[in-house]
mmCIF file of C-alpha atoms in Angstrom:
data_model
loop_
_atom_site.group_PDB
_atom_site.id
_atom_site.type_symbol
_atom_site.label_atom_id
_atom_site.label_comp_id
_atom_site.label_asym_id
_atom_site.label_seq_id
_atom_site.Cartn_x
_atom_site.Cartn_y
_atom_site.Cartn_z
ATOM 1 C CA ALA A 1 2.783 13.173 2.406
ATOM 2 C CA LEU A 2 1.939 14.923 -0.996
ATOM 3 C CA LEU A 3 4.198 12.399 -2.721
ATOM 4 C CA LEU A 4 2.696 9.411 -0.867
ATOM 5 C CA GLU A 5 -0.874 10.548 -1.756
ATOM 6 C CA GLU A 6 0.192 10.701 -5.543
ATOM 7 C CA TRP A 7 1.561 7.152 -5.190
ATOM 8 C CA LYS A 8 -1.451 5.948 -3.628
ATOM 9 C CA ASN A 9 -3.594 7.551 -6.023
ATOM 10 C CA ASP A 10 -1.575 6.180 -9.005
ATOM 11 C CA LEU A 11 -1.714 2.469 -7.803
ATOM 12 C CA LYS A 12 -5.404 2.735 -7.098
ATOM 13 C CA GLY A 13 -6.122 4.013 -10.757
ATOM 14 C CA GLU A 14 -3.876 1.223 -11.793
ATOM 15 C CA VAL A 15 -5.572 -1.585 -9.590
ATOM 16 C CA ASP A 16 -8.938 -0.044 -10.756
ATOM 17 C CA SER A 17 -8.202 -0.270 -14.415
ATOM 18 C CA ILE A 18 -8.218 -4.049 -14.341
ATOM 19 C CA ASN A 19 -12.071 -3.817 -14.136
ATOM 20 C CA GLN A 20 -11.995 -2.356 -17.603
ATOM 21 C CA ILE A 21 -9.917 -4.868 -19.184
ATOM 22 C CA LEU A 22 -11.871 -7.852 -17.472
ATOM 23 C CA SER A 23 -15.132 -6.200 -18.638
ATOM 24 C CA THR A 24 -14.068 -5.833 -22.149
ATOM 25 C CA THR A 25 -12.779 -9.299 -22.822
ATOM 26 C CA ALA A 26 -14.040 -12.705 -22.578
ATOM 27 C CA ALA A 27 -12.631 -15.177 -19.812
ATOM 28 C CA GLY A 28 -9.878 -17.455 -21.616
ATOM 29 C CA ASP A 29 -9.482 -14.789 -24.334
ATOM 30 C CA ALA A 30 -5.850 -14.837 -25.432
ATOM 31 C CA VAL A 31 -6.023 -11.128 -25.732
ATOM 32 C CA ARG A 32 -7.506 -10.920 -22.105
ATOM 33 C CA ASN A 33 -4.597 -13.000 -20.803
ATOM 34 C CA LEU A 34 -2.077 -10.544 -22.547
ATOM 35 C CA ASP A 35 -3.910 -7.678 -21.245
ATOM 36 C CA VAL A 36 -3.907 -9.083 -17.486
ATOM 37 C CA GLY A 37 -0.264 -9.991 -17.938
ATOM 38 C CA GLU A 38 0.454 -6.336 -19.070
ATOM 39 C CA TRP A 39 -1.425 -4.893 -16.132
ATOM 40 C CA ILE A 40 0.219 -7.207 -13.653
ATOM 41 C CA ALA A 41 3.860 -6.103 -15.138
ATOM 42 C CA SER A 42 2.666 -2.570 -14.978
ATOM 43 C CA VAL A 43 1.484 -2.619 -11.284
ATOM 44 C CA ILE A 44 4.749 -4.322 -10.218
ATOM 45 C CA TYR A 45 6.916 -1.826 -12.127
ATOM 46 C CA LYS A 46 5.101 1.010 -10.378
ATOM 47 C CA ILE A 47 5.431 -0.698 -7.084
ATOM 48 C CA VAL A 48 9.142 -1.129 -7.683
ATOM 49 C CA HIS A 49 9.560 2.347 -9.033
ATOM 50 C CA TYR A 50 7.769 3.836 -5.710
ATOM 51 C CA LYS A 51 9.836 1.432 -3.540
ATOM 52 C CA ALA A 52 13.039 2.968 -4.929
ATOM 53 C CA GLN A 53 11.825 6.434 -4.710
ATOM 54 C CA HIS A 54 10.676 5.696 -1.269
ATOM 55 C CA ARG A 55 14.334 4.410 -0.293
ATOM 56 C CA SER A 56 16.109 7.679 -2.022
ATOM 57 C CA LEU A 57 13.730 9.816 0.115
ATOM 58 C CA LEU A 58 14.539 7.798 3.178
ATOM 59 C CA ASN A 59 18.262 7.972 2.546
ATOM 60 C CA GLU A 60 18.063 11.673 2.131
ATOM 61 C CA ALA A 61 15.992 11.993 5.516
ATOM 62 C CA ALA A 62 18.398 9.774 7.462
ATOM 63 C CA SER A 63 21.333 11.975 5.933
ATOM 64 C CA SER A 64 19.702 15.013 7.282
ATOM 65 C CA LEU A 65 19.060 13.401 10.973
ATOM 66 C CA GLN A 66 22.900 12.462 11.008
ATOM 67 C CA HIS A 67 24.027 15.776 10.589
ATOM 68 C CA ALA A 68 21.180 17.208 12.804
ATOM 69 C CA LEU A 69 21.770 14.827 15.949
ATOM 70 C CA PRO A 70 25.077 14.293 17.548
ATOM 71 C CA ASN A 71 24.802 10.572 17.947
ATOM 72 C CA ASP A 72 24.220 8.646 14.543
ATOM 73 C CA ASP A 73 23.449 5.392 16.671
ATOM 74 C CA ILE A 74 19.878 7.002 17.486
ATOM 75 C CA VAL A 75 19.015 7.528 13.925
ATOM 76 C CA PHE A 76 20.234 3.953 12.847
ATOM 77 C CA ASN A 77 19.100 1.976 15.407
ATOM 78 C CA ASN A 78 15.644 4.043 16.657
ATOM 79 C CA VAL A 79 14.433 5.782 13.724
ATOM 80 C CA LEU A 80 15.234 4.201 10.585
ATOM 81 C CA PRO A 81 13.636 0.797 11.482
ATOM 82 C CA PHE A 82 10.255 2.422 11.691
ATOM 83 C CA LEU A 83 10.555 4.139 8.562
ATOM 84 C CA GLU A 84 11.644 1.142 6.447
ATOM 85 C CA LEU A 85 9.263 -0.732 4.003
ATOM 86 C CA PRO A 86 8.734 -4.377 4.642
ATOM 87 C CA SER A 87 11.345 -6.413 2.746
ATOM 88 C CA CYS A 88 9.875 -8.220 -0.442
ATOM 89 C CA THR A 89 11.057 -8.210 -3.549
ATOM 90 C CA PHE A 90 9.355 -8.160 -7.203
ATOM 91 C CA GLU A 91 10.396 -9.584 -10.513
ATOM 92 C CA GLY A 92 12.612 -7.127 -12.115
ATOM 93 C CA GLU A 93 13.940 -5.600 -8.878
ATOM 94 C CA ASP A 94 17.506 -5.975 -7.773
#
């Protein structure tokens, strides 16, 4: 839960930072366009990074459950589907 809170706070700060970018440059300004593009790339990078971390933690948890439960089908058919993130891909993601 602490890791999830850290991710949430980091992304909230990143999303909130667009207000600073927008308030310091004029609309249509080439610098503003570049700054917004960099901001979008940064947000997407963080989402992809946290999604990969989530997948890694999920795999670790699944492995632990497999060893703890006698029937592997319980984990794969009933537990993991509830823990999966919705499938969507972002630019730069495999």
